Amino acid sequence: MVPRPTQCRAWVLKNKPTGIPILSGDEATFALTTIELPPLQENQVLVKALYFSNDPAQRGWIDPTIPKERLYVPPVEVGQPMRARALGQVIESTSSGIEQGAIVRASIGWQEYAVLDANLVYVTAALPHNLSLTHYLGALGSTGLTAYYGLLDVGKARKGDRVVVSGAAGATGSMVVQIAKKLVGVESVIGIAGTDEKCLWVKELGADKCKFKSEFLQHILKKRKN
């Protein structure tokens, strides 16, 4: 039997960046170090990290200029492993509901192993057509869920509607374009993006039209003047 790890490598936040993160030197944003792993308590799991998702929200978690009350989760503090959404495999479990070997998704630090409360871990199901489980970090993760419920539950989009998507080339926006056109069946989708290349890609996703941010605003202002 492979001995249970008591330590692991982790990328911790060394300095909070005020601009672009710094990769090396004394002012480096992150540092590779070794951390201790606590023993498992009741209803906990030891997880080996397999995949991490890099998301725009992470920049806000380490930004010293953003007030804590504006964040929907606590910020990452200096000395703590950088937080990320991740997939991992359960190496050891004291939870009756999560078996050893299960593939789970959770918020995990940038570290090889993590001890997590079982109620913060979600067991994944195998996907059809041999699709990679990494889809749980994208289309079937928080990005896809935000797009789906934002469009249908909040936006109340229905077949025959016309939908305008800002940030259409971004993670959530690109999902909204596809869900609106291919699942909901709206009449038309207009994407808003920042470059020719982005607009071309947005159209490939299914948008009927794509406009630059400035062009779209000029169009709206012109209509309001008339």
mmCIF file with all atom_site columns, C-alpha atoms in Angstrom:
data_model
loop_
_atom_site.group_PDB
_atom_site.id
_atom_site.type_symbol
_atom_site.label_atom_id
_atom_site.label_alt_id
_atom_site.label_comp_id
_atom_site.label_asym_id
_atom_site.label_entity_id
_atom_site.label_seq_id
_atom_site.pdbx_PDB_ins_code
_atom_site.Cartn_x
_atom_site.Cartn_y
_atom_site.Cartn_z
_atom_site.occupancy
_atom_site.B_iso_or_equiv
_atom_site.pdbx_formal_charge
_atom_site.auth_seq_id
_atom_site.auth_comp_id
_atom_site.auth_asym_id
_atom_site.auth_atom_id
_atom_site.pdbx_PDB_model_num
ATOM 1   C CA . MET A 1 1   ? 0.000   0.000  0.000   1.00 0.00 ? 1   MET A CA 1
ATOM 2   C CA . VAL A 1 2   ? 1.305   3.442  -0.934  1.00 0.00 ? 2   VAL A CA 1
ATOM 3   C CA . PRO A 1 3   ? 1.827   5.491  2.255   1.00 0.00 ? 3   PRO A CA 1
ATOM 4   C CA . ARG A 1 4   ? -0.520  8.413  2.773   1.00 0.00 ? 4   ARG A CA 1
ATOM 5   C CA . PRO A 1 5   ? 1.187   11.723 1.878   1.00 0.00 ? 5   PRO A CA 1
ATOM 6   C CA . THR A 1 6   ? 1.748   14.084 4.777   1.00 0.00 ? 6   THR A CA 1
ATOM 7   C CA . GLN A 1 7   ? 3.254   16.869 2.655   1.00 0.00 ? 7   GLN A CA 1
ATOM 8   C CA . CYS A 1 8   ? 2.872   18.128 -0.896  1.00 0.00 ? 8   CYS A CA 1
ATOM 9   C CA . ARG A 1 9   ? 4.079   20.855 -3.223  1.00 0.00 ? 9   ARG A CA 1
ATOM 10  C CA . ALA A 1 10  ? 1.923   23.937 -3.642  1.00 0.00 ? 10  ALA A CA 1
ATOM 11  C CA . TRP A 1 11  ? 1.987   27.275 -5.440  1.00 0.00 ? 11  TRP A CA 1
ATOM 12  C CA . VAL A 1 12  ? 1.198   29.889 -2.796  1.00 0.00 ? 12  VAL A CA 1
ATOM 13  C CA . LEU A 1 13  ? 0.456   33.584 -3.174  1.00 0.00 ? 13  LEU A CA 1
ATOM 14  C CA . LYS A 1 14  ? 3.694   35.433 -2.410  1.00 0.00 ? 14  LYS A CA 1
ATOM 15  C CA . ASN A 1 15  ? 2.778   39.016 -3.370  1.00 0.00 ? 15  ASN A CA 1
ATOM 16  C CA . LYS A 1 16  ? -0.587  40.470 -4.322  1.00 0.00 ? 16  LYS A CA 1
ATOM 17  C CA . PRO A 1 17  ? -0.207  41.986 -7.809  1.00 0.00 ? 17  PRO A CA 1
ATOM 18  C CA . THR A 1 18  ? -1.273  45.535 -8.619  1.00 0.00 ? 18  THR A CA 1
ATOM 19  C CA . GLY A 1 19  ? -0.895  44.926 -12.351 1.00 0.00 ? 19  GLY A CA 1
ATOM 20  C CA . ILE A 1 20  ? 0.148   41.961 -14.458 1.00 0.00 ? 20  ILE A CA 1
ATOM 21  C CA . PRO A 1 21  ? 1.284   39.044 -12.251 1.00 0.00 ? 21  PRO A CA 1
ATOM 22  C CA . ILE A 1 22  ? 5.081   38.735 -11.996 1.00 0.00 ? 22  ILE A CA 1
ATOM 23  C CA . LEU A 1 23  ? 6.511   35.294 -12.722 1.00 0.00 ? 23  LEU A CA 1
ATOM 24  C CA . SER A 1 24  ? 9.960   35.443 -11.095 1.00 0.00 ? 24  SER A CA 1
ATOM 25  C CA . GLY A 1 25  ? 12.208  37.419 -8.776  1.00 0.00 ? 25  GLY A CA 1
ATOM 26  C CA . ASP A 1 26  ? 11.664  38.879 -5.320  1.00 0.00 ? 26  ASP A CA 1
ATOM 27  C CA . GLU A 1 27  ? 8.366   40.449 -6.390  1.00 0.00 ? 27  GLU A CA 1
ATOM 28  C CA . ALA A 1 28  ? 7.010   37.240 -7.955  1.00 0.00 ? 28  ALA A CA 1
ATOM 29  C CA . THR A 1 29  ? 3.283   36.793 -7.482  1.00 0.00 ? 29  THR A CA 1
ATOM 30  C CA . PHE A 1 30  ? 3.529   33.079 -6.669  1.00 0.00 ? 30  PHE A CA 1
ATOM 31  C CA . ALA A 1 31  ? 6.097   30.815 -5.026  1.00 0.00 ? 31  ALA A CA 1
ATOM 32  C CA . LEU A 1 32  ? 6.489   27.032 -5.118  1.00 0.00 ? 32  LEU A CA 1
ATOM 33  C CA . THR A 1 33  ? 6.763   25.584 -1.639  1.00 0.00 ? 33  THR A CA 1
ATOM 34  C CA . THR A 1 34  ? 5.996   22.488 0.427   1.00 0.00 ? 34  THR A CA 1
ATOM 35  C CA . ILE A 1 35  ? 2.991   22.444 2.745   1.00 0.00 ? 35  ILE A CA 1
ATOM 36  C CA . GLU A 1 36  ? 1.837   20.065 5.467   1.00 0.00 ? 36  GLU A CA 1
ATOM 37  C CA . LEU A 1 37  ? -1.309  17.992 5.003   1.00 0.00 ? 37  LEU A CA 1
ATOM 38  C CA . PRO A 1 38  ? -3.478  17.622 8.126   1.00 0.00 ? 38  PRO A CA 1
ATOM 39  C CA . PRO A 1 39  ? -4.757  14.189 9.177   1.00 0.00 ? 39  PRO A CA 1
ATOM 40  C CA . LEU A 1 40  ? -8.257  13.310 8.003   1.00 0.00 ? 40  LEU A CA 1
ATOM 41  C CA . GLN A 1 41  ? -11.071 14.092 10.398  1.00 0.00 ? 41  GLN A CA 1
ATOM 42  C CA . GLU A 1 42  ? -14.550 12.592 10.296  1.00 0.00 ? 42  GLU A CA 1
ATOM 43  C CA . ASN A 1 43  ? -16.425 13.171 7.020   1.00 0.00 ? 43  ASN A CA 1
ATOM 44  C CA . GLN A 1 44  ? -13.385 14.375 5.077   1.00 0.00 ? 44  GLN A CA 1
ATOM 45  C CA . VAL A 1 45  ? -11.543 13.215 1.955   1.00 0.00 ? 45  VAL A CA 1
ATOM 46  C CA . LEU A 1 46  ? -7.955  13.310 0.759   1.00 0.00 ? 46  LEU A CA 1
ATOM 47  C CA . VAL A 1 47  ? -7.961  14.331 -2.901  1.00 0.00 ? 47  VAL A CA 1
ATOM 48  C CA . LYS A 1 48  ? -5.183  14.130 -5.482  1.00 0.00 ? 48  LYS A CA 1
ATOM 49  C CA . ALA A 1 49  ? -5.498  17.056 -7.896  1.00 0.00 ? 49  ALA A CA 1
ATOM 50  C CA . LEU A 1 50  ? -5.825  16.055 -11.560 1.00 0.00 ? 50  LEU A CA 1
ATOM 51  C CA . TYR A 1 51  ? -6.924  19.183 -13.452 1.00 0.00 ? 51  TYR A CA 1
ATOM 52  C CA . PHE A 1 52  ? -7.195  22.870 -12.581 1.00 0.00 ? 52  PHE A CA 1
ATOM 53  C CA . SER A 1 53  ? -9.345  25.494 -14.278 1.00 0.00 ? 53  SER A CA 1
ATOM 54  C CA . ASN A 1 54  ? -7.909  28.981 -14.829 1.00 0.00 ? 54  ASN A CA 1
ATOM 55  C CA . ASP A 1 55  ? -10.727 31.536 -14.699 1.00 0.00 ? 55  ASP A CA 1
ATOM 56  C CA . PRO A 1 56  ? -10.963 35.350 -14.782 1.00 0.00 ? 56  PRO A CA 1
ATOM 57  C CA . ALA A 1 57  ? -12.427 35.332 -11.264 1.00 0.00 ? 57  ALA A CA 1
ATOM 58  C CA . GLN A 1 58  ? -9.077  34.225 -9.864  1.00 0.00 ? 58  GLN A CA 1
ATOM 59  C CA . ARG A 1 59  ? -7.586  37.610 -10.731 1.00 0.00 ? 59  ARG A CA 1
ATOM 60  C CA . GLY A 1 60  ? -10.132 39.254 -8.470  1.00 0.00 ? 60  GLY A CA 1
ATOM 61  C CA . TRP A 1 61  ? -9.354  36.895 -5.599  1.00 0.00 ? 61  TRP A CA 1
ATOM 62  C CA . ILE A 1 62  ? -5.757  38.191 -5.413  1.00 0.00 ? 62  ILE A CA 1
ATOM 63  C CA . ASP A 1 63  ? -6.366  41.849 -6.351  1.00 0.00 ? 63  ASP A CA 1
ATOM 64  C CA . PRO A 1 64  ? -5.534  44.104 -3.366  1.00 0.00 ? 64  PRO A CA 1
ATOM 65  C CA . THR A 1 65  ? -7.610  46.967 -4.798  1.00 0.00 ? 65  THR A CA 1
ATOM 66  C CA . ILE A 1 66  ? -10.938 45.107 -4.649  1.00 0.00 ? 66  ILE A CA 1
ATOM 67  C CA . PRO A 1 67  ? -12.774 45.453 -1.301  1.00 0.00 ? 67  PRO A CA 1
ATOM 68  C CA . LYS A 1 68  ? -13.478 42.099 0.351   1.00 0.00 ? 68  LYS A CA 1
ATOM 69  C CA . GLU A 1 69  ? -17.196 42.846 0.553   1.00 0.00 ? 69  GLU A CA 1
ATOM 70  C CA . ARG A 1 70  ? -17.371 42.962 -3.251  1.00 0.00 ? 70  ARG A CA 1
ATOM 71  C CA . LEU A 1 71  ? -16.075 39.387 -3.609  1.00 0.00 ? 71  LEU A CA 1
ATOM 72  C CA . TYR A 1 72  ? -18.487 36.444 -3.577  1.00 0.00 ? 72  TYR A CA 1
ATOM 73  C CA . VAL A 1 73  ? -15.800 34.266 -1.932  1.00 0.00 ? 73  VAL A CA 1
ATOM 74  C CA . PRO A 1 74  ? -13.028 35.240 0.500   1.00 0.00 ? 74  PRO A CA 1
ATOM 75  C CA . PRO A 1 75  ? -9.846  36.534 -1.178  1.00 0.00 ? 75  PRO A CA 1
ATOM 76  C CA . VAL A 1 76  ? -6.697  34.429 -1.341  1.00 0.00 ? 76  VAL A CA 1
ATOM 77  C CA . GLU A 1 77  ? -4.282  35.791 1.247   1.00 0.00 ? 77  GLU A CA 1
ATOM 78  C CA . VAL A 1 78  ? -0.478  35.914 1.039   1.00 0.00 ? 78  VAL A CA 1
ATOM 79  C CA . GLY A 1 79  ? 0.959   32.557 2.082   1.00 0.00 ? 79  GLY A CA 1
ATOM 80  C CA . GLN A 1 80  ? -2.120  30.583 1.054   1.00 0.00 ? 80  GLN A CA 1
ATOM 81  C CA . PRO A 1 81  ? -2.211  28.185 -1.929  1.00 0.00 ? 81  PRO A CA 1
ATOM 82  C CA . MET A 1 82  ? -3.787  29.833 -4.959  1.00 0.00 ? 82  MET A CA 1
ATOM 83  C CA . ARG A 1 83  ? -7.405  28.711 -5.195  1.00 0.00 ? 83  ARG A CA 1
ATOM 84  C CA . ALA A 1 84  ? -8.967  27.165 -8.315  1.00 0.00 ? 84  ALA A CA 1
ATOM 85  C CA . ARG A 1 85  ? -11.840 25.013 -9.456  1.00 0.00 ? 85  ARG A CA 1
ATOM 86  C CA . ALA A 1 86  ? -10.466 21.549 -9.972  1.00 0.00 ? 86  ALA A CA 1
ATOM 87  C CA . LEU A 1 87  ? -11.022 17.859 -10.617 1.00 0.00 ? 87  LEU A CA 1
ATOM 88  C CA . GLY A 1 88  ? -9.369  15.321 -8.384  1.00 0.00 ? 88  GLY A CA 1
ATOM 89  C CA . GLN A 1 89  ? -9.374  11.680 -7.338  1.00 0.00 ? 89  GLN A CA 1
ATOM 90  C CA . VAL A 1 90  ? -10.223 10.588 -3.811  1.00 0.00 ? 90  VAL A CA 1
ATOM 91  C CA . ILE A 1 91  ? -7.217  8.801  -2.297  1.00 0.00 ? 91  ILE A CA 1
ATOM 92  C CA . GLU A 1 92  ? -8.689  8.312  1.173   1.00 0.00 ? 92  GLU A CA 1
ATOM 93  C CA . SER A 1 93  ? -12.140 8.953  2.620   1.00 0.00 ? 93  SER A CA 1
ATOM 94  C CA . THR A 1 94  ? -13.826 9.025  6.016   1.00 0.00 ? 94  THR A CA 1
ATOM 95  C CA . SER A 1 95  ? -17.165 9.895  4.399   1.00 0.00 ? 95  SER A CA 1
ATOM 96  C CA . SER A 1 96  ? -19.849 7.257  3.945   1.00 0.00 ? 96  SER A CA 1
ATOM 97  C CA . GLY A 1 97  ? -21.046 9.010  0.792   1.00 0.00 ? 97  GLY A CA 1
ATOM 98  C CA . ILE A 1 98  ? -17.748 9.294  -1.103  1.00 0.00 ? 98  ILE A CA 1
ATOM 99  C CA . GLU A 1 99  ? -15.730 6.224  -2.008  1.00 0.00 ? 99  GLU A CA 1
ATOM 100 C CA . GLN A 1 100 ? -12.000 5.924  -2.500  1.00 0.00 ? 100 GLN A CA 1
ATOM 101 C CA . GLY A 1 101 ? -11.177 6.288  -6.202  1.00 0.00 ? 101 GLY A CA 1
ATOM 102 C CA . ALA A 1 102 ? -14.094 8.609  -6.970  1.00 0.00 ? 102 ALA A CA 1
ATOM 103 C CA . ILE A 1 103 ? -13.432 11.516 -9.331  1.00 0.00 ? 103 ILE A CA 1
ATOM 104 C CA . VAL A 1 104 ? -14.689 14.712 -7.727  1.00 0.00 ? 104 VAL A CA 1
ATOM 105 C CA . ARG A 1 105 ? -14.847 18.415 -8.428  1.00 0.00 ? 105 ARG A CA 1
ATOM 106 C CA . ALA A 1 106 ? -14.162 21.009 -5.781  1.00 0.00 ? 106 ALA A CA 1
ATOM 107 C CA . SER A 1 107 ? -12.391 24.243 -4.995  1.00 0.00 ? 107 SER A CA 1
ATOM 108 C CA . ILE A 1 108 ? -8.780  23.187 -4.440  1.00 0.00 ? 108 ILE A CA 1
ATOM 109 C CA . GLY A 1 109 ? -5.566  25.110 -4.006  1.00 0.00 ? 109 GLY A CA 1
ATOM 110 C CA . TRP A 1 110 ? -2.770  24.868 -6.565  1.00 0.00 ? 110 TRP A CA 1
ATOM 111 C CA . GLN A 1 111 ? -1.358  21.847 -4.768  1.00 0.00 ? 111 GLN A CA 1
ATOM 112 C CA . GLU A 1 112 ? -0.779  18.151 -5.385  1.00 0.00 ? 112 GLU A CA 1
ATOM 113 C CA . TYR A 1 113 ? -3.097  16.937 -2.618  1.00 0.00 ? 113 TYR A CA 1
ATOM 114 C CA . ALA A 1 114 ? -5.783  18.507 -0.446  1.00 0.00 ? 114 ALA A CA 1
ATOM 115 C CA . VAL A 1 115 ? -7.828  17.501 2.595   1.00 0.00 ? 115 VAL A CA 1
ATOM 116 C CA . LEU A 1 116 ? -11.409 18.661 2.074   1.00 0.00 ? 116 LEU A CA 1
ATOM 117 C CA . ASP A 1 117 ? -14.725 18.464 3.911   1.00 0.00 ? 117 ASP A CA 1
ATOM 118 C CA . ALA A 1 118 ? -16.961 15.968 2.145   1.00 0.00 ? 118 ALA A CA 1
ATOM 119 C CA . ASN A 1 119 ? -19.840 18.447 1.905   1.00 0.00 ? 119 ASN A CA 1
ATOM 120 C CA . LEU A 1 120 ? -17.652 20.695 -0.279  1.00 0.00 ? 120 LEU A CA 1
ATOM 121 C CA . VAL A 1 121 ? -16.876 17.925 -2.770  1.00 0.00 ? 121 VAL A CA 1
ATOM 122 C CA . TYR A 1 122 ? -19.084 16.843 -5.674  1.00 0.00 ? 122 TYR A CA 1
ATOM 123 C CA . VAL A 1 123 ? -18.778 13.368 -7.180  1.00 0.00 ? 123 VAL A CA 1
ATOM 124 C CA . THR A 1 124 ? -18.781 13.424 -10.978 1.00 0.00 ? 124 THR A CA 1
ATOM 125 C CA . ALA A 1 125 ? -20.616 11.003 -13.250 1.00 0.00 ? 125 ALA A CA 1
ATOM 126 C CA . ALA A 1 126 ? -19.115 9.474  -16.379 1.00 0.00 ? 126 ALA A CA 1
ATOM 127 C CA . LEU A 1 127 ? -19.996 11.479 -19.494 1.00 0.00 ? 127 LEU A CA 1
ATOM 128 C CA . PRO A 1 128 ? -21.515 9.932  -22.636 1.00 0.00 ? 128 PRO A CA 1
ATOM 129 C CA . HIS A 1 129 ? -19.555 9.332  -25.849 1.00 0.00 ? 129 HIS A CA 1
ATOM 130 C CA . ASN A 1 130 ? -16.290 9.082  -23.864 1.00 0.00 ? 130 ASN A CA 1
ATOM 131 C CA . LEU A 1 131 ? -16.232 12.834 -23.336 1.00 0.00 ? 131 LEU A CA 1
ATOM 132 C CA . SER A 1 132 ? -13.459 14.066 -21.065 1.00 0.00 ? 132 SER A CA 1
ATOM 133 C CA . LEU A 1 133 ? -14.356 14.783 -17.456 1.00 0.00 ? 133 LEU A CA 1
ATOM 134 C CA . THR A 1 134 ? -12.595 18.139 -17.894 1.00 0.00 ? 134 THR A CA 1
ATOM 135 C CA . HIS A 1 135 ? -15.899 19.394 -19.336 1.00 0.00 ? 135 HIS A CA 1
ATOM 136 C CA . TYR A 1 136 ? -16.995 19.629 -15.687 1.00 0.00 ? 136 TYR A CA 1
ATOM 137 C CA . LEU A 1 137 ? -14.604 22.585 -15.423 1.00 0.00 ? 137 LEU A CA 1
ATOM 138 C CA . GLY A 1 138 ? -16.094 24.358 -18.452 1.00 0.00 ? 138 GLY A CA 1
ATOM 139 C CA . ALA A 1 139 ? -19.339 23.725 -20.276 1.00 0.00 ? 139 ALA A CA 1
ATOM 140 C CA . LEU A 1 140 ? -20.691 21.530 -17.459 1.00 0.00 ? 140 LEU A CA 1
ATOM 141 C CA . GLY A 1 141 ? -19.146 23.609 -14.696 1.00 0.00 ? 141 GLY A CA 1
ATOM 142 C CA . SER A 1 142 ? -19.771 27.069 -13.290 1.00 0.00 ? 142 SER A CA 1
ATOM 143 C CA . THR A 1 143 ? -19.247 28.737 -16.680 1.00 0.00 ? 143 THR A CA 1
ATOM 144 C CA . GLY A 1 144 ? -21.895 26.665 -18.429 1.00 0.00 ? 144 GLY A CA 1
ATOM 145 C CA . LEU A 1 145 ? -24.310 26.813 -15.493 1.00 0.00 ? 145 LEU A CA 1
ATOM 146 C CA . THR A 1 146 ? -23.969 30.598 -15.279 1.00 0.00 ? 146 THR A CA 1
ATOM 147 C CA . ALA A 1 147 ? -24.710 30.895 -18.998 1.00 0.00 ? 147 ALA A CA 1
ATOM 148 C CA . TYR A 1 148 ? -27.634 28.459 -18.940 1.00 0.00 ? 148 TYR A CA 1
ATOM 149 C CA . TYR A 1 149 ? -29.472 29.739 -15.876 1.00 0.00 ? 149 TYR A CA 1
ATOM 150 C CA . GLY A 1 150 ? -28.638 33.368 -16.608 1.00 0.00 ? 150 GLY A CA 1
ATOM 151 C CA . LEU A 1 151 ? -30.188 33.070 -20.060 1.00 0.00 ? 151 LEU A CA 1
ATOM 152 C CA . LEU A 1 152 ? -33.201 30.910 -19.206 1.00 0.00 ? 152 LEU A CA 1
ATOM 153 C CA . ASP A 1 153 ? -34.047 31.622 -15.553 1.00 0.00 ? 153 ASP A CA 1
ATOM 154 C CA . VAL A 1 154 ? -33.040 35.281 -15.330 1.00 0.00 ? 154 VAL A CA 1
ATOM 155 C CA . GLY A 1 155 ? -33.302 36.382 -18.952 1.00 0.00 ? 155 GLY A CA 1
ATOM 156 C CA . LYS A 1 156 ? -36.362 34.183 -19.639 1.00 0.00 ? 156 LYS A CA 1
ATOM 157 C CA . ALA A 1 157 ? -35.149 33.583 -23.202 1.00 0.00 ? 157 ALA A CA 1
ATOM 158 C CA . ARG A 1 158 ? -37.624 31.676 -25.340 1.00 0.00 ? 158 ARG A CA 1
ATOM 159 C CA . LYS A 1 159 ? -37.843 30.390 -28.881 1.00 0.00 ? 159 LYS A CA 1
ATOM 160 C CA . GLY A 1 160 ? -38.367 33.289 -31.286 1.00 0.00 ? 160 GLY A CA 1
ATOM 161 C CA . ASP A 1 161 ? -36.623 35.881 -29.098 1.00 0.00 ? 161 ASP A CA 1
ATOM 162 C CA . ARG A 1 162 ? -33.754 38.072 -30.238 1.00 0.00 ? 162 ARG A CA 1
ATOM 163 C CA . VAL A 1 163 ? -30.764 37.890 -27.934 1.00 0.00 ? 163 VAL A CA 1
ATOM 164 C CA . VAL A 1 164 ? -27.835 40.304 -27.601 1.00 0.00 ? 164 VAL A CA 1
ATOM 165 C CA . VAL A 1 165 ? -24.752 38.875 -25.877 1.00 0.00 ? 165 VAL A CA 1
ATOM 166 C CA . SER A 1 166 ? -22.055 41.172 -24.501 1.00 0.00 ? 166 SER A CA 1
ATOM 167 C CA . GLY A 1 167 ? -18.613 39.662 -24.026 1.00 0.00 ? 167 GLY A CA 1
ATOM 168 C CA . ALA A 1 168 ? -19.649 37.075 -26.609 1.00 0.00 ? 168 ALA A CA 1
ATOM 169 C CA . ALA A 1 169 ? -16.093 35.792 -27.088 1.00 0.00 ? 169 ALA A CA 1
ATOM 170 C CA . GLY A 1 170 ? -15.566 35.260 -23.369 1.00 0.00 ? 170 GLY A CA 1
ATOM 171 C CA . ALA A 1 171 ? -16.069 32.045 -21.418 1.00 0.00 ? 171 ALA A CA 1
ATOM 172 C CA . THR A 1 172 ? -19.653 32.667 -20.297 1.00 0.00 ? 172 THR A CA 1
ATOM 173 C CA . GLY A 1 173 ? -20.677 34.785 -23.292 1.00 0.00 ? 173 GLY A CA 1
ATOM 174 C CA . SER A 1 174 ? -19.585 32.153 -25.807 1.00 0.00 ? 174 SER A CA 1
ATOM 175 C CA . MET A 1 175 ? -21.686 29.576 -23.959 1.00 0.00 ? 175 MET A CA 1
ATOM 176 C CA . VAL A 1 176 ? -24.702 31.912 -24.018 1.00 0.00 ? 176 VAL A CA 1
ATOM 177 C CA . VAL A 1 177 ? -24.383 32.284 -27.800 1.00 0.00 ? 177 VAL A CA 1
ATOM 178 C CA . GLN A 1 178 ? -24.458 28.516 -28.307 1.00 0.00 ? 178 GLN A CA 1
ATOM 179 C CA . ILE A 1 179 ? -27.224 27.804 -25.794 1.00 0.00 ? 179 ILE A CA 1
ATOM 180 C CA . ALA A 1 180 ? -29.428 30.580 -27.184 1.00 0.00 ? 180 ALA A CA 1
ATOM 181 C CA . LYS A 1 181 ? -29.051 29.491 -30.787 1.00 0.00 ? 181 LYS A CA 1
ATOM 182 C CA . LYS A 1 182 ? -28.738 25.729 -30.578 1.00 0.00 ? 182 LYS A CA 1
ATOM 183 C CA . LEU A 1 183 ? -30.733 24.755 -27.478 1.00 0.00 ? 183 LEU A CA 1
ATOM 184 C CA . VAL A 1 184 ? -33.320 27.486 -26.974 1.00 0.00 ? 184 VAL A CA 1
ATOM 185 C CA . GLY A 1 185 ? -33.765 28.167 -30.694 1.00 0.00 ? 185 GLY A CA 1
ATOM 186 C CA . VAL A 1 186 ? -34.039 31.955 -30.520 1.00 0.00 ? 186 VAL A CA 1
ATOM 187 C CA . GLU A 1 187 ? -34.717 33.852 -33.732 1.00 0.00 ? 187 GLU A CA 1
ATOM 188 C CA . SER A 1 188 ? -31.364 35.619 -33.800 1.00 0.00 ? 188 SER A CA 1
ATOM 189 C CA . VAL A 1 189 ? -28.243 36.178 -31.728 1.00 0.00 ? 189 VAL A CA 1
ATOM 190 C CA . ILE A 1 190 ? -26.146 39.329 -31.926 1.00 0.00 ? 190 ILE A CA 1
ATOM 191 C CA . GLY A 1 191 ? -22.759 39.062 -30.272 1.00 0.00 ? 191 GLY A CA 1
ATOM 192 C CA . ILE A 1 192 ? -20.640 41.955 -29.035 1.00 0.00 ? 192 ILE A CA 1
ATOM 193 C CA . ALA A 1 193 ? -16.863 41.471 -29.080 1.00 0.00 ? 193 ALA A CA 1
ATOM 194 C CA . GLY A 1 194 ? -13.667 43.493 -29.365 1.00 0.00 ? 194 GLY A CA 1
ATOM 195 C CA . THR A 1 195 ? -11.807 42.378 -32.501 1.00 0.00 ? 195 THR A CA 1
ATOM 196 C CA . ASP A 1 196 ? -12.350 41.007 -36.001 1.00 0.00 ? 196 ASP A CA 1
ATOM 197 C CA . GLU A 1 197 ? -10.919 37.662 -34.946 1.00 0.00 ? 197 GLU A CA 1
ATOM 198 C CA . LYS A 1 198 ? -13.247 37.423 -31.961 1.00 0.00 ? 198 LYS A CA 1
ATOM 199 C CA . CYS A 1 199 ? -16.292 38.344 -34.039 1.00 0.00 ? 199 CYS A CA 1
ATOM 200 C CA . LEU A 1 200 ? -15.398 35.718 -36.635 1.00 0.00 ? 200 LEU A CA 1
ATOM 201 C CA . TRP A 1 201 ? -15.206 33.076 -33.931 1.00 0.00 ? 201 TRP A CA 1
ATOM 202 C CA . VAL A 1 202 ? -18.498 34.218 -32.362 1.00 0.00 ? 202 VAL A CA 1
ATOM 203 C CA . LYS A 1 203 ? -20.202 33.748 -35.731 1.00 0.00 ? 203 LYS A CA 1
ATOM 204 C CA . GLU A 1 204 ? -18.699 30.268 -35.986 1.00 0.00 ? 204 GLU A CA 1
ATOM 205 C CA . LEU A 1 205 ? -20.373 29.493 -32.665 1.00 0.00 ? 205 LEU A CA 1
ATOM 206 C CA . GLY A 1 206 ? -23.764 30.311 -34.176 1.00 0.00 ? 206 GLY A CA 1
ATOM 207 C CA . ALA A 1 207 ? -24.292 34.065 -33.784 1.00 0.00 ? 207 ALA A CA 1
ATOM 208 C CA . ASP A 1 208 ? -26.151 35.658 -36.700 1.00 0.00 ? 208 ASP A CA 1
ATOM 209 C CA . LYS A 1 209 ? -24.192 38.883 -36.357 1.00 0.00 ? 209 LYS A CA 1
ATOM 210 C CA . CYS A 1 210 ? -21.292 40.170 -34.318 1.00 0.00 ? 210 CYS A CA 1
ATOM 211 C CA . LYS A 1 211 ? -20.456 43.814 -33.747 1.00 0.00 ? 211 LYS A CA 1
ATOM 212 C CA . PHE A 1 212 ? -17.554 45.620 -32.140 1.00 0.00 ? 212 PHE A CA 1
ATOM 213 C CA . LYS A 1 213 ? -18.346 47.198 -28.793 1.00 0.00 ? 213 LYS A CA 1
ATOM 214 C CA . SER A 1 214 ? -17.925 50.710 -30.197 1.00 0.00 ? 214 SER A CA 1
ATOM 215 C CA . GLU A 1 215 ? -20.012 49.932 -33.295 1.00 0.00 ? 215 GLU A CA 1
ATOM 216 C CA . PHE A 1 216 ? -22.831 48.538 -31.201 1.00 0.00 ? 216 PHE A CA 1
ATOM 217 C CA . LEU A 1 217 ? -22.908 51.547 -28.891 1.00 0.00 ? 217 LEU A CA 1
ATOM 218 C CA . GLN A 1 218 ? -22.881 53.936 -31.849 1.00 0.00 ? 218 GLN A CA 1
ATOM 219 C CA . HIS A 1 219 ? -25.775 51.995 -33.383 1.00 0.00 ? 219 HIS A CA 1
ATOM 220 C CA . ILE A 1 220 ? -27.809 52.220 -30.164 1.00 0.00 ? 220 ILE A CA 1
ATOM 221 C CA . LEU A 1 221 ? -27.050 55.924 -29.685 1.00 0.00 ? 221 LEU A CA 1
ATOM 222 C CA . LYS A 1 222 ? -28.008 56.671 -33.285 1.00 0.00 ? 222 LYS A CA 1
ATOM 223 C CA . LYS A 1 223 ? -31.346 54.892 -32.861 1.00 0.00 ? 223 LYS A CA 1
ATOM 224 C CA . ARG A 1 224 ? -32.055 56.779 -29.627 1.00 0.00 ? 224 ARG A CA 1
ATOM 225 C CA . LYS A 1 225 ? -31.336 60.124 -31.307 1.00 0.00 ? 225 LYS A CA 1
ATOM 226 C CA . ASN A 1 226 ? -33.749 59.278 -34.092 1.00 0.00 ? 226 ASN A CA 1
#
